[in-house]
PDB file of C-alpha atoms in Angstrom:
ATOM      1  CA  MET A   1       3.539 -18.952  -6.297  1.00  0.00           C
ATOM      2  CA  ILE A   2       5.203 -17.432  -3.245  1.00  0.00           C
ATOM      3  CA  CYS A   3       4.299 -13.995  -1.918  1.00  0.00           C
ATOM      4  CA  GLY A   4       6.909 -12.219   0.184  1.00  0.00           C
ATOM      5  CA  LEU A   5       5.583 -10.197   3.117  1.00  0.00           C
ATOM      6  CA  VAL A   6       7.954  -7.416   4.187  1.00  0.00           C
ATOM      7  CA  ASP A   7       8.589  -7.846   7.920  1.00  0.00           C
ATOM      8  CA  TYR A   8      10.708  -5.154   9.573  1.00  0.00           C
ATOM      9  CA  GLY A   9       9.639  -6.057  13.087  1.00  0.00           C
ATOM     10  CA  ARG A  10       6.722  -3.681  13.524  1.00  0.00           C
ATOM     11  CA  GLY A  11       2.994  -3.961  13.017  1.00  0.00           C
ATOM     12  CA  ASN A  12       0.665  -6.935  13.015  1.00  0.00           C
ATOM     13  CA  LEU A  13       1.230  -8.940   9.843  1.00  0.00           C
ATOM     14  CA  CYS A  14      -1.083 -11.803  10.761  1.00  0.00           C
ATOM     15  CA  SER A  15      -4.251 -10.354   9.211  1.00  0.00           C
ATOM     16  CA  VAL A  16      -2.455  -9.591   5.930  1.00  0.00           C
ATOM     17  CA  GLU A  17      -0.885 -13.041   5.912  1.00  0.00           C
ATOM     18  CA  LYS A  18      -4.260 -14.707   6.510  1.00  0.00           C
ATOM     19  CA  ALA A  19      -5.933 -12.681   3.735  1.00  0.00           C
ATOM     20  CA  LEU A  20      -3.171 -13.569   1.270  1.00  0.00           C
ATOM     21  CA  HIS A  21      -3.557 -17.263   2.060  1.00  0.00           C
ATOM     22  CA  LYS A  22      -7.239 -16.908   1.129  1.00  0.00           C
ATOM     23  CA  SER A  23      -6.067 -15.492  -2.210  1.00  0.00           C
ATOM     24  CA  GLY A  24      -4.345 -18.770  -2.964  1.00  0.00           C
ATOM     25  CA  VAL A  25      -0.664 -18.016  -2.457  1.00  0.00           C
ATOM     26  CA  ASN A  26       2.013 -19.264  -0.125  1.00  0.00           C
ATOM     27  CA  VAL A  27       3.442 -16.522   2.090  1.00  0.00           C
ATOM     28  CA  LYS A  28       7.040 -16.037   3.190  1.00  0.00           C
ATOM     29  CA  ARG A  29       8.035 -13.279   5.599  1.00  0.00           C
ATOM     30  CA  LEU A  30      10.924 -11.179   4.338  1.00  0.00           C
ATOM     31  CA  THR A  31      13.420 -10.291   7.071  1.00  0.00           C
ATOM     32  CA  GLN A  32      16.706 -10.090   5.117  1.00  0.00           C
ATOM     33  CA  PRO A  33      17.840  -9.250   1.565  1.00  0.00           C
ATOM     34  CA  GLU A  34      18.412 -12.904   0.631  1.00  0.00           C
ATOM     35  CA  ASP A  35      14.717 -13.649   1.106  1.00  0.00           C
ATOM     36  CA  PHE A  36      13.844 -11.604  -1.990  1.00  0.00           C
ATOM     37  CA  LEU A  37      15.504 -14.259  -4.176  1.00  0.00           C
ATOM     38  CA  GLU A  38      12.894 -16.864  -3.265  1.00  0.00           C
ATOM     39  CA  ILE A  39       9.610 -15.093  -4.047  1.00  0.00           C
ATOM     40  CA  ASP A  40       7.330 -14.046  -6.922  1.00  0.00           C
ATOM     41  CA  LEU A  41       5.351 -11.164  -5.393  1.00  0.00           C
ATOM     42  CA  VAL A  42       6.022  -8.595  -2.673  1.00  0.00           C
ATOM     43  CA  VAL A  43       3.404  -7.220  -0.292  1.00  0.00           C
ATOM     44  CA  PHE A  44       4.592  -4.400   1.940  1.00  0.00           C
ATOM     45  CA  PRO A  45       2.132  -3.698   4.772  1.00  0.00           C
ATOM     46  CA  GLY A  46       2.995  -1.349   7.576  1.00  0.00           C
ATOM     47  CA  GLN A  47       1.798   0.456  10.647  1.00  0.00           C
ATOM     48  CA  GLY A  48       3.479   3.097  12.733  1.00  0.00           C
ATOM     49  CA  HIS A  49       6.073   5.781  12.112  1.00  0.00           C
ATOM     50  CA  PHE A  50       7.514   6.655   8.692  1.00  0.00           C
ATOM     51  CA  GLY A  51      11.025   7.358   9.971  1.00  0.00           C
ATOM     52  CA  GLU A  52      11.211   4.337  12.263  1.00  0.00           C
ATOM     53  CA  ALA A  53      10.167   2.052   9.409  1.00  0.00           C
ATOM     54  CA  ILE A  54      12.934   3.381   7.143  1.00  0.00           C
ATOM     55  CA  GLN A  55      15.474   3.105   9.958  1.00  0.00           C
ATOM     56  CA  ARG A  56      14.564  -0.498  10.726  1.00  0.00           C
ATOM     57  CA  MET A  57      14.554  -1.490   7.074  1.00  0.00           C
ATOM     58  CA  THR A  58      17.958   0.138   6.636  1.00  0.00           C
ATOM     59  CA  ALA A  59      19.312  -1.745   9.640  1.00  0.00           C
ATOM     60  CA  LEU A  60      18.036  -5.011   8.137  1.00  0.00           C
ATOM     61  CA  GLY A  61      19.562  -4.161   4.751  1.00  0.00           C
ATOM     62  CA  MET A  62      16.194  -4.293   3.012  1.00  0.00           C
ATOM     63  CA  VAL A  63      15.824  -0.753   1.638  1.00  0.00           C
ATOM     64  CA  ASP A  64      17.971  -1.498  -1.406  1.00  0.00           C
ATOM     65  CA  SER A  65      16.191  -4.831  -1.920  1.00  0.00           C
ATOM     66  CA  VAL A  66      12.792  -3.151  -2.073  1.00  0.00           C
ATOM     67  CA  LYS A  67      14.105  -0.397  -4.349  1.00  0.00           C
ATOM     68  CA  GLN A  68      15.641  -2.946  -6.718  1.00  0.00           C
ATOM     69  CA  TRP A  69      12.399  -4.936  -6.768  1.00  0.00           C
ATOM     70  CA  LEU A  70      10.577  -1.787  -7.867  1.00  0.00           C
ATOM     71  CA  VAL A  71      13.210  -0.875 -10.462  1.00  0.00           C
ATOM     72  CA  ASP A  72      12.953  -4.390 -11.911  1.00  0.00           C
ATOM     73  CA  ASP A  73       9.183  -3.824 -12.226  1.00  0.00           C
ATOM     74  CA  LYS A  74       8.288  -6.961 -10.301  1.00  0.00           C
ATOM     75  CA  PRO A  75       4.819  -7.344  -8.731  1.00  0.00           C
ATOM     76  CA  PHE A  76       4.507  -5.161  -5.622  1.00  0.00           C
ATOM     77  CA  LEU A  77       1.626  -4.186  -3.369  1.00  0.00           C
ATOM     78  CA  GLY A  78       2.014  -1.547  -0.645  1.00  0.00           C
ATOM     79  CA  ILE A  79      -0.527  -1.151   2.167  1.00  0.00           C
ATOM     80  CA  CYS A  80      -0.960   1.815   4.565  1.00  0.00           C
ATOM     81  CA  LEU A  81       2.567   2.805   5.669  1.00  0.00           C
ATOM     82  CA  GLY A  82       3.841   0.621   2.826  1.00  0.00           C
ATOM     83  CA  PHE A  83       1.960   3.040   0.554  1.00  0.00           C
ATOM     84  CA  GLN A  84       3.347   6.194   2.175  1.00  0.00           C
ATOM     85  CA  LEU A  85       6.938   4.936   2.069  1.00  0.00           C
ATOM     86  CA  LEU A  86       6.841   4.894  -1.736  1.00  0.00           C
ATOM     87  CA  PHE A  87       6.934   8.692  -1.754  1.00  0.00           C
ATOM     88  CA  ALA A  88       9.985  10.919  -1.471  1.00  0.00           C
ATOM     89  CA  SER A  89       9.365  12.366   1.992  1.00  0.00           C
ATOM     90  CA  SER A  90       6.954  12.750   4.887  1.00  0.00           C
ATOM     91  CA  GLU A  91       6.221  15.492   7.387  1.00  0.00           C
ATOM     92  CA  GLU A  92       6.340  12.772  10.031  1.00  0.00           C
ATOM     93  CA  SER A  93      10.140  12.511   9.961  1.00  0.00           C
ATOM     94  CA  PRO A  94      13.290  13.802   8.216  1.00  0.00           C
ATOM     95  CA  GLU A  95      14.154  10.374   6.761  1.00  0.00           C
ATOM     96  CA  GLU A  96      13.810  10.021   3.001  1.00  0.00           C
ATOM     97  CA  GLY A  97      11.237   7.635   1.587  1.00  0.00           C
ATOM     98  CA  LEU A  98      11.804   5.166  -1.212  1.00  0.00           C
ATOM     99  CA  GLY A  99      11.154   7.871  -3.809  1.00  0.00           C
ATOM    100  CA  TRP A 100       9.406   5.560  -6.276  1.00  0.00           C
ATOM    101  CA  ILE A 101       6.421   7.899  -6.691  1.00  0.00           C
ATOM    102  CA  PRO A 102       6.888  11.701  -6.813  1.00  0.00           C
ATOM    103  CA  GLY A 103       5.141  13.537  -4.011  1.00  0.00           C
ATOM    104  CA  LYS A 104       5.331  14.203  -0.290  1.00  0.00           C
ATOM    105  CA  VAL A 105       3.263  12.940   2.616  1.00  0.00           C
ATOM    106  CA  VAL A 106       1.608  15.531   4.864  1.00  0.00           C
ATOM    107  CA  LYS A 107      -0.586  15.408   7.958  1.00  0.00           C
ATOM    108  CA  PHE A 108      -4.317  15.980   7.880  1.00  0.00           C
ATOM    109  CA  SER A 109      -5.469  19.282   9.334  1.00  0.00           C
ATOM    110  CA  THR A 110      -7.990  18.926  12.142  1.00  0.00           C
ATOM    111  CA  ASP A 111     -10.193  21.185  10.007  1.00  0.00           C
ATOM    112  CA  VAL A 112     -11.128  18.160   7.871  1.00  0.00           C
ATOM    113  CA  GLY A 113     -12.232  16.041  10.832  1.00  0.00           C
ATOM    114  CA  LYS A 114     -10.803  13.850  13.562  1.00  0.00           C
ATOM    115  CA  VAL A 115      -7.156  12.868  13.172  1.00  0.00           C
ATOM    116  CA  PRO A 116      -6.307  10.080  12.694  1.00  0.00           C
ATOM    117  CA  HIS A 117      -8.852   9.389   9.996  1.00  0.00           C
ATOM    118  CA  MET A 118     -10.319   6.041  11.010  1.00  0.00           C
ATOM    119  CA  GLY A 119     -13.226   4.139   9.529  1.00  0.00           C
ATOM    120  CA  TRP A 120     -15.002   3.030   6.392  1.00  0.00           C
ATOM    121  CA  ASN A 121     -14.913   5.410   3.435  1.00  0.00           C
ATOM    122  CA  GLN A 122     -15.894   5.134  -0.195  1.00  0.00           C
ATOM    123  CA  VAL A 123     -13.033   4.867  -2.681  1.00  0.00           C
ATOM    124  CA  GLU A 124     -13.225   6.108  -6.250  1.00  0.00           C
ATOM    125  CA  PHE A 125     -11.021   3.962  -8.476  1.00  0.00           C
ATOM    126  CA  LEU A 126      -9.930   5.401 -11.800  1.00  0.00           C
ATOM    127  CA  GLU A 127     -10.701   3.194 -14.773  1.00  0.00           C
ATOM    128  CA  ARG A 128      -7.086   2.559 -15.725  1.00  0.00           C
ATOM    129  CA  LYS A 129      -5.977  -0.259 -17.999  1.00  0.00           C
ATOM    130  CA  HIS A 130      -4.255  -2.093 -15.157  1.00  0.00           C
ATOM    131  CA  ALA A 131      -6.636  -1.218 -12.299  1.00  0.00           C
ATOM    132  CA  LEU A 132      -6.933  -3.852  -9.582  1.00  0.00           C
ATOM    133  CA  PHE A 133     -10.494  -2.890  -8.709  1.00  0.00           C
ATOM    134  CA  ASN A 134     -13.524  -1.503 -10.509  1.00  0.00           C
ATOM    135  CA  SER A 135     -15.248   1.372  -8.713  1.00  0.00           C
ATOM    136  CA  SER A 136     -18.803   0.273  -9.442  1.00  0.00           C
ATOM    137  CA  ASN A 137     -18.170  -3.463  -8.923  1.00  0.00           C
ATOM    138  CA  GLY A 138     -21.580  -4.014 -10.517  1.00  0.00           C
ATOM    139  CA  SER A 139     -23.252  -1.424  -8.297  1.00  0.00           C
ATOM    140  CA  CYS A 140     -24.233   2.230  -8.612  1.00  0.00           C
ATOM    141  CA  SER A 141     -22.365   3.162  -5.437  1.00  0.00           C
ATOM    142  CA  LEU A 142     -18.634   3.406  -4.798  1.00  0.00           C
ATOM    143  CA  PRO A 143     -17.033   0.599  -2.753  1.00  0.00           C
ATOM    144  CA  TYR A 144     -16.081   1.074   0.886  1.00  0.00           C
ATOM    145  CA  PHE A 145     -12.631   0.276   2.308  1.00  0.00           C
ATOM    146  CA  PHE A 146     -11.269   0.597   5.837  1.00  0.00           C
ATOM    147  CA  HIS A 147      -8.818   3.455   6.537  1.00  0.00           C
ATOM    148  CA  VAL A 148      -6.616   4.236   9.558  1.00  0.00           C
ATOM    149  CA  HIS A 149      -4.107   7.049   9.036  1.00  0.00           C
ATOM    150  CA  SER A 150      -3.077  10.610   9.900  1.00  0.00           C
ATOM    151  CA  TYR A 151      -1.078  11.399   6.754  1.00  0.00           C
ATOM    152  CA  TYR A 152      -1.788  11.495   3.025  1.00  0.00           C
ATOM    153  CA  PRO A 153       0.273  12.209  -0.119  1.00  0.00           C
ATOM    154  CA  THR A 154       0.259  15.487  -2.030  1.00  0.00           C
ATOM    155  CA  GLU A 155       1.741  16.656  -5.347  1.00  0.00           C
ATOM    156  CA  VAL A 156       1.245  13.213  -6.886  1.00  0.00           C
ATOM    157  CA  PRO A 157       1.422  13.279 -10.717  1.00  0.00           C
ATOM    158  CA  GLU A 158      -1.939  12.336 -12.175  1.00  0.00           C
ATOM    159  CA  GLU A 159      -0.418   9.541 -14.256  1.00  0.00           C
ATOM    160  CA  PHE A 160       0.265   7.558 -11.067  1.00  0.00           C
ATOM    161  CA  VAL A 161      -3.091   8.120  -9.311  1.00  0.00           C
ATOM    162  CA  ALA A 162      -5.139   4.916  -9.023  1.00  0.00           C
ATOM    163  CA  CYS A 163      -7.904   6.042  -6.664  1.00  0.00           C
ATOM    164  CA  ARG A 164      -9.091   8.769  -4.312  1.00  0.00           C
ATOM    165  CA  THR A 165     -10.930   8.948  -0.999  1.00  0.00           C
ATOM    166  CA  SER A 166     -12.844  11.875   0.465  1.00  0.00           C
ATOM    167  CA  TYR A 167     -12.328  12.873   4.099  1.00  0.00           C
ATOM    168  CA  GLY A 168     -12.983  16.593   4.369  1.00  0.00           C
ATOM    169  CA  ILE A 169     -10.813  16.834   1.267  1.00  0.00           C
ATOM    170  CA  SER A 170     -10.301  14.504  -1.671  1.00  0.00           C
ATOM    171  CA  PHE A 171      -6.921  12.807  -1.325  1.00  0.00           C
ATOM    172  CA  VAL A 172      -4.943  10.232  -3.284  1.00  0.00           C
ATOM    173  CA  SER A 173      -5.496   6.876  -1.580  1.00  0.00           C
ATOM    174  CA  GLY A 174      -3.922   4.645  -4.200  1.00  0.00           C
ATOM    175  CA  VAL A 175      -1.159   4.754  -6.792  1.00  0.00           C
ATOM    176  CA  GLN A 176       0.103   2.537  -9.576  1.00  0.00           C
ATOM    177  CA  LYS A 177       3.382   2.625 -11.484  1.00  0.00           C
ATOM    178  CA  GLY A 178       4.247  -0.305 -13.699  1.00  0.00           C
ATOM    179  CA  ASN A 179       3.632  -3.477 -11.706  1.00  0.00           C
ATOM    180  CA  ALA A 180       3.693  -1.628  -8.383  1.00  0.00           C
ATOM    181  CA  TYR A 181       0.366  -0.903  -6.674  1.00  0.00           C
ATOM    182  CA  ALA A 182      -0.164   0.715  -3.286  1.00  0.00           C
ATOM    183  CA  TYR A 183      -3.125   1.817  -1.189  1.00  0.00           C
ATOM    184  CA  GLN A 184      -3.612   3.846   1.965  1.00  0.00           C
ATOM    185  CA  PHE A 185      -6.569   1.766   3.133  1.00  0.00           C
ATOM    186  CA  HIS A 186      -6.356  -1.776   4.506  1.00  0.00           C
ATOM    187  CA  PRO A 187      -7.608  -4.430   2.057  1.00  0.00           C
ATOM    188  CA  GLU A 188      -7.085  -7.147   4.670  1.00  0.00           C
ATOM    189  CA  LYS A 189      -9.571  -5.353   6.975  1.00  0.00           C
ATOM    190  CA  SER A 190     -12.053  -4.417   4.243  1.00  0.00           C
ATOM    191  CA  GLN A 191     -14.020  -7.658   4.069  1.00  0.00           C
ATOM    192  CA  GLU A 192     -15.279  -8.721   0.618  1.00  0.00           C
ATOM    193  CA  ASN A 193     -13.952  -5.695  -1.280  1.00  0.00           C
ATOM    194  CA  GLY A 194     -10.520  -6.014   0.254  1.00  0.00           C
ATOM    195  CA  LEU A 195     -10.235  -9.724  -0.411  1.00  0.00           C
ATOM    196  CA  LYS A 196     -11.298  -9.125  -4.007  1.00  0.00           C
ATOM    197  CA  LEU A 197      -8.553  -6.537  -4.475  1.00  0.00           C
ATOM    198  CA  LEU A 198      -5.934  -8.921  -3.066  1.00  0.00           C
ATOM    199  CA  GLU A 199      -7.219 -11.747  -5.274  1.00  0.00           C
ATOM    200  CA  ASN A 200      -7.018  -9.465  -8.315  1.00  0.00           C
ATOM    201  CA  PHE A 201      -3.403  -8.613  -7.476  1.00  0.00           C
ATOM    202  CA  VAL A 202      -2.416 -12.261  -7.108  1.00  0.00           C
ATOM    203  CA  SER A 203      -4.311 -13.452 -10.195  1.00  0.00           C
ATOM    204  CA  ARG A 204      -2.838 -10.695 -12.375  1.00  0.00           C
ATOM    205  CA  PHE A 205       0.612 -12.175 -11.940  1.00  0.00           C
ATOM    206  CA  ALA A 206      -0.268 -15.864 -11.630  1.00  0.00           C
ATOM    207  CA  ALA A 207       1.803 -18.037 -13.947  1.00  0.00           C
TER     208      ALA A 207
END
């Protein structure tokens, strides 16, 4: 099984790549549309600016490839900015997002705490049929995952909400639509819980 890692020339992909290798898959970096023909899964990590990411992906010709992958309901995992880009728009820039999940991305108010939100926070996973992670994980407490972000999605239809995190307010930190999953937090930086989530994603679609 080959996992494609979306590479638009920004952000450190090494930690995600290393974590995916631990999950038992081969990893291929995706830098052009043709690369999508050679893979079984897509993982879309990202750091940085919403608009710049869309611009760079457009320049590489990969926006349509990602959209078609989603339309075809093939296995997809978005992380951090790769989560935010699934929505229609962001306050961070005028560029349109991928529009796969209804909603818009807005910036945290400093009233909720320091911005960016950075650190370990508990995540409440909804017990959906196709959830990648169980909230209790055999424990009475909610699992912790590592977050680094200044923006969060709003107006997300409940049918697509996979999990929530509290940081001054309760916000949607994960979504799921068909075979597409995406999370605001960083599984690759979340130690045992993060590796388990990645393993669950890979094993769900293993041949």
